[in-house]
Amino acid sequence: MEEPKQGIREKQAGQSQQGMNPHLPAEPHDSKPDTTGLELVLKVRIQDSRENDFIEIELHRQELSYQSLLQVSCSELGVPPEQVEKMRKLPNTVLRKDKDIQRLQDFQEIELLLVKSGNPEWTQHTSPRTETPCYNSNAAKMTY
């Protein structure tokens, strides 16, 4: 008697799958974003800018390089690439080469540090610094 019940259950399971809505996904989705997509999403801003907010940019994972990050960031932020002194992954890591860029993960924060220049078009993005340079004469005399 056990065998017919088992066959009925399998048949009912097959029918319930056939009656499923074809527009709904077969598997439930997690609430986590898909990190294996074709694009890497990064948050970028200019250091010491009046605008403190980040913008999100997308880079193709197949073309991750220092140059591509620099070009897309500058384009989105309206800054000439030659005015970028360096790029920093927050809180304190300088990005120097393609391998550094390839290790980045989605939604990491990148900051562009601009070259100090007298051009008012470029300096409007940066606020004036209030720090005063210091000089330690004893440190200058040290020999190694």
PDB file of C-alpha atoms in Angstrom:
ATOM      1  CA  MET A   1       0.000   0.000   0.000  1.00  0.00           C
ATOM      2  CA  GLU A   2       2.923   2.344   0.574  1.00  0.00           C
ATOM      3  CA  GLU A   3       4.052   2.307  -3.060  1.00  0.00           C
ATOM      4  CA  PRO A   4       0.888   3.812  -4.611  1.00  0.00           C
ATOM      5  CA  LYS A   5       0.909   6.727  -2.133  1.00  0.00           C
ATOM      6  CA  GLN A   6       4.512   7.482  -3.019  1.00  0.00           C
ATOM      7  CA  GLY A   7       3.664   7.519  -6.719  1.00  0.00           C
ATOM      8  CA  ILE A   8       0.735   9.856  -6.125  1.00  0.00           C
ATOM      9  CA  ARG A   9       2.937  12.296  -4.190  1.00  0.00           C
ATOM     10  CA  GLU A  10       5.504  12.398  -6.978  1.00  0.00           C
ATOM     11  CA  LYS A  11       2.759  12.920  -9.552  1.00  0.00           C
ATOM     12  CA  GLN A  12       1.221  15.751  -7.498  1.00  0.00           C
ATOM     13  CA  ALA A  13       4.644  17.398  -7.094  1.00  0.00           C
ATOM     14  CA  GLY A  14       5.154  17.276 -10.855  1.00  0.00           C
ATOM     15  CA  GLN A  15       1.717  18.800 -11.474  1.00  0.00           C
ATOM     16  CA  SER A  16       2.302  21.628  -9.004  1.00  0.00           C
ATOM     17  CA  GLN A  17       5.536  22.553 -10.781  1.00  0.00           C
ATOM     18  CA  GLN A  18       3.745  22.599 -14.127  1.00  0.00           C
ATOM     19  CA  GLY A  19       1.044  24.874 -12.750  1.00  0.00           C
ATOM     20  CA  MET A  20       3.550  27.468 -11.513  1.00  0.00           C
ATOM     21  CA  ASN A  21       3.376  30.995 -12.873  1.00  0.00           C
ATOM     22  CA  PRO A  22       5.987  31.181 -15.681  1.00  0.00           C
ATOM     23  CA  HIS A  23       6.553  34.898 -14.977  1.00  0.00           C
ATOM     24  CA  LEU A  24       7.781  34.262 -11.453  1.00  0.00           C
ATOM     25  CA  PRO A  25      11.342  33.074 -10.797  1.00  0.00           C
ATOM     26  CA  ALA A  26      11.747  29.376 -10.019  1.00  0.00           C
ATOM     27  CA  GLU A  27      14.088  30.025  -7.090  1.00  0.00           C
ATOM     28  CA  PRO A  28      13.617  32.573  -4.324  1.00  0.00           C
ATOM     29  CA  HIS A  29      16.002  35.560  -4.460  1.00  0.00           C
ATOM     30  CA  ASP A  30      18.119  36.776  -1.594  1.00  0.00           C
ATOM     31  CA  SER A  31      17.974  40.427  -0.656  1.00  0.00           C
ATOM     32  CA  LYS A  32      21.739  40.727  -1.316  1.00  0.00           C
ATOM     33  CA  PRO A  33      22.793  42.487  -4.539  1.00  0.00           C
ATOM     34  CA  ASP A  34      24.386  40.429  -7.303  1.00  0.00           C
ATOM     35  CA  THR A  35      28.133  40.991  -6.960  1.00  0.00           C
ATOM     36  CA  THR A  36      29.063  38.777  -9.899  1.00  0.00           C
ATOM     37  CA  GLY A  37      27.637  41.208 -12.466  1.00  0.00           C
ATOM     38  CA  LEU A  38      29.501  42.638 -15.406  1.00  0.00           C
ATOM     39  CA  GLU A  39      30.078  45.996 -13.718  1.00  0.00           C
ATOM     40  CA  LEU A  40      31.903  47.117 -10.601  1.00  0.00           C
ATOM     41  CA  VAL A  41      30.126  49.946  -8.771  1.00  0.00           C
ATOM     42  CA  LEU A  42      32.351  52.383  -6.871  1.00  0.00           C
ATOM     43  CA  LYS A  43      31.620  55.508  -4.837  1.00  0.00           C
ATOM     44  CA  VAL A  44      33.813  58.452  -5.890  1.00  0.00           C
ATOM     45  CA  ARG A  45      34.316  62.044  -4.728  1.00  0.00           C
ATOM     46  CA  ILE A  46      36.891  64.830  -4.753  1.00  0.00           C
ATOM     47  CA  GLN A  47      38.871  65.334  -1.561  1.00  0.00           C
ATOM     48  CA  ASP A  48      38.133  68.551   0.355  1.00  0.00           C
ATOM     49  CA  SER A  49      35.390  69.487  -2.068  1.00  0.00           C
ATOM     50  CA  ARG A  50      32.496  71.739  -1.158  1.00  0.00           C
ATOM     51  CA  GLU A  51      30.305  68.846  -2.260  1.00  0.00           C
ATOM     52  CA  ASN A  52      30.898  66.184   0.376  1.00  0.00           C
ATOM     53  CA  ASP A  53      28.696  63.515  -1.230  1.00  0.00           C
ATOM     54  CA  PHE A  54      29.919  60.539  -3.243  1.00  0.00           C
ATOM     55  CA  ILE A  55      28.658  59.634  -6.692  1.00  0.00           C
ATOM     56  CA  GLU A  56      28.410  56.067  -7.922  1.00  0.00           C
ATOM     57  CA  ILE A  57      30.233  55.059 -11.083  1.00  0.00           C
ATOM     58  CA  GLU A  58      30.275  51.787 -12.988  1.00  0.00           C
ATOM     59  CA  LEU A  59      33.337  50.113 -14.501  1.00  0.00           C
ATOM     60  CA  HIS A  60      33.305  46.989 -16.664  1.00  0.00           C
ATOM     61  CA  ARG A  61      34.950  44.159 -14.711  1.00  0.00           C
ATOM     62  CA  GLN A  62      36.694  42.982 -17.886  1.00  0.00           C
ATOM     63  CA  GLU A  63      38.407  46.371 -18.303  1.00  0.00           C
ATOM     64  CA  LEU A  64      39.480  47.223 -14.747  1.00  0.00           C
ATOM     65  CA  SER A  65      42.547  49.416 -14.883  1.00  0.00           C
ATOM     66  CA  TYR A  66      43.930  52.513 -13.242  1.00  0.00           C
ATOM     67  CA  GLN A  67      43.381  54.503 -16.446  1.00  0.00           C
ATOM     68  CA  SER A  68      39.751  53.422 -16.854  1.00  0.00           C
ATOM     69  CA  LEU A  69      38.951  54.336 -13.234  1.00  0.00           C
ATOM     70  CA  LEU A  70      40.678  57.694 -13.675  1.00  0.00           C
ATOM     71  CA  GLN A  71      38.877  58.489 -16.935  1.00  0.00           C
ATOM     72  CA  VAL A  72      35.394  57.526 -15.754  1.00  0.00           C
ATOM     73  CA  SER A  73      35.809  59.285 -12.386  1.00  0.00           C
ATOM     74  CA  CYS A  74      37.074  62.499 -13.974  1.00  0.00           C
ATOM     75  CA  SER A  75      34.337  62.446 -16.587  1.00  0.00           C
ATOM     76  CA  GLU A  76      31.598  62.025 -13.984  1.00  0.00           C
ATOM     77  CA  LEU A  77      33.047  64.629 -11.606  1.00  0.00           C
ATOM     78  CA  GLY A  78      33.947  67.176 -14.308  1.00  0.00           C
ATOM     79  CA  VAL A  79      37.660  67.274 -13.511  1.00  0.00           C
ATOM     80  CA  PRO A  80      40.505  67.081 -16.063  1.00  0.00           C
ATOM     81  CA  PRO A  81      42.514  63.833 -15.553  1.00  0.00           C
ATOM     82  CA  GLU A  82      45.810  65.755 -15.585  1.00  0.00           C
ATOM     83  CA  GLN A  83      44.680  67.571 -12.420  1.00  0.00           C
ATOM     84  CA  VAL A  84      44.443  64.350 -10.388  1.00  0.00           C
ATOM     85  CA  GLU A  85      47.536  63.925  -8.241  1.00  0.00           C
ATOM     86  CA  LYS A  86      46.489  60.522  -6.862  1.00  0.00           C
ATOM     87  CA  MET A  87      43.510  58.303  -6.083  1.00  0.00           C
ATOM     88  CA  ARG A  88      42.860  57.000  -2.605  1.00  0.00           C
ATOM     89  CA  LYS A  89      40.705  54.109  -1.432  1.00  0.00           C
ATOM     90  CA  LEU A  90      39.243  55.328   1.833  1.00  0.00           C
ATOM     91  CA  PRO A  91      40.236  55.486   4.564  1.00  0.00           C
ATOM     92  CA  ASN A  92      43.967  55.498   3.778  1.00  0.00           C
ATOM     93  CA  THR A  93      45.164  53.409   0.813  1.00  0.00           C
ATOM     94  CA  VAL A  94      46.705  54.990  -2.287  1.00  0.00           C
ATOM     95  CA  LEU A  95      45.768  53.297  -5.568  1.00  0.00           C
ATOM     96  CA  ARG A  96      48.855  53.063  -7.798  1.00  0.00           C
ATOM     97  CA  LYS A  97      48.440  50.324 -10.391  1.00  0.00           C
ATOM     98  CA  ASP A  98      45.996  48.092 -12.251  1.00  0.00           C
ATOM     99  CA  LYS A  99      46.224  45.278  -9.678  1.00  0.00           C
ATOM    100  CA  ASP A 100      45.100  47.688  -6.953  1.00  0.00           C
ATOM    101  CA  ILE A 101      42.031  48.529  -9.026  1.00  0.00           C
ATOM    102  CA  GLN A 102      41.273  44.866  -9.781  1.00  0.00           C
ATOM    103  CA  ARG A 103      41.083  44.122  -6.033  1.00  0.00           C
ATOM    104  CA  LEU A 104      38.352  46.697  -5.450  1.00  0.00           C
ATOM    105  CA  GLN A 105      34.910  45.487  -4.444  1.00  0.00           C
ATOM    106  CA  ASP A 106      31.458  46.934  -5.037  1.00  0.00           C
ATOM    107  CA  PHE A 107      30.606  50.199  -3.271  1.00  0.00           C
ATOM    108  CA  GLN A 108      34.115  50.940  -2.019  1.00  0.00           C
ATOM    109  CA  GLU A 109      34.835  54.633  -1.537  1.00  0.00           C
ATOM    110  CA  ILE A 110      37.463  56.329  -3.721  1.00  0.00           C
ATOM    111  CA  GLU A 111      38.704  59.878  -3.333  1.00  0.00           C
ATOM    112  CA  LEU A 112      40.506  61.946  -5.983  1.00  0.00           C
ATOM    113  CA  LEU A 113      43.264  64.221  -4.693  1.00  0.00           C
ATOM    114  CA  LEU A 114      43.754  67.167  -7.026  1.00  0.00           C
ATOM    115  CA  VAL A 115      46.981  68.975  -7.829  1.00  0.00           C
ATOM    116  CA  LYS A 116      47.172  72.418  -6.243  1.00  0.00           C
ATOM    117  CA  SER A 117      46.776  74.921  -9.058  1.00  0.00           C
ATOM    118  CA  GLY A 118      46.043  78.607  -9.520  1.00  0.00           C
ATOM    119  CA  ASN A 119      43.393  77.902 -12.151  1.00  0.00           C
ATOM    120  CA  PRO A 120      40.055  79.028 -10.643  1.00  0.00           C
ATOM    121  CA  GLU A 121      38.101  76.559 -12.796  1.00  0.00           C
ATOM    122  CA  TRP A 122      39.809  73.612 -11.086  1.00  0.00           C
ATOM    123  CA  THR A 123      40.176  75.099  -7.635  1.00  0.00           C
ATOM    124  CA  GLN A 124      36.441  75.694  -7.310  1.00  0.00           C
ATOM    125  CA  HIS A 125      36.163  71.982  -6.509  1.00  0.00           C
ATOM    126  CA  THR A 126      38.465  72.282  -3.521  1.00  0.00           C
ATOM    127  CA  SER A 127      38.127  74.303  -0.370  1.00  0.00           C
ATOM    128  CA  PRO A 128      41.099  76.254   0.970  1.00  0.00           C
ATOM    129  CA  ARG A 129      43.151  74.479   3.604  1.00  0.00           C
ATOM    130  CA  THR A 130      43.579  76.089   6.977  1.00  0.00           C
ATOM    131  CA  GLU A 131      46.592  74.005   7.954  1.00  0.00           C
ATOM    132  CA  THR A 132      49.930  75.763   8.274  1.00  0.00           C
ATOM    133  CA  PRO A 133      53.081  73.978   7.185  1.00  0.00           C
ATOM    134  CA  CYS A 134      55.481  73.106   9.963  1.00  0.00           C
ATOM    135  CA  TYR A 135      59.221  72.649   9.810  1.00  0.00           C
ATOM    136  CA  ASN A 136      61.293  70.734  12.333  1.00  0.00           C
ATOM    137  CA  SER A 137      64.899  71.894  12.093  1.00  0.00           C
ATOM    138  CA  ASN A 138      66.113  69.046  14.325  1.00  0.00           C
ATOM    139  CA  ALA A 139      64.591  66.459  11.979  1.00  0.00           C
ATOM    140  CA  ALA A 140      66.274  68.109   8.998  1.00  0.00           C
ATOM    141  CA  LYS A 141      69.714  67.691  10.639  1.00  0.00           C
ATOM    142  CA  MET A 142      69.287  63.987  11.363  1.00  0.00           C
ATOM    143  CA  THR A 143      71.527  61.590   9.437  1.00  0.00           C
ATOM    144  CA  TYR A 144      70.789  57.983   8.765  1.00  0.00           C
TER     145      TYR A 144
END
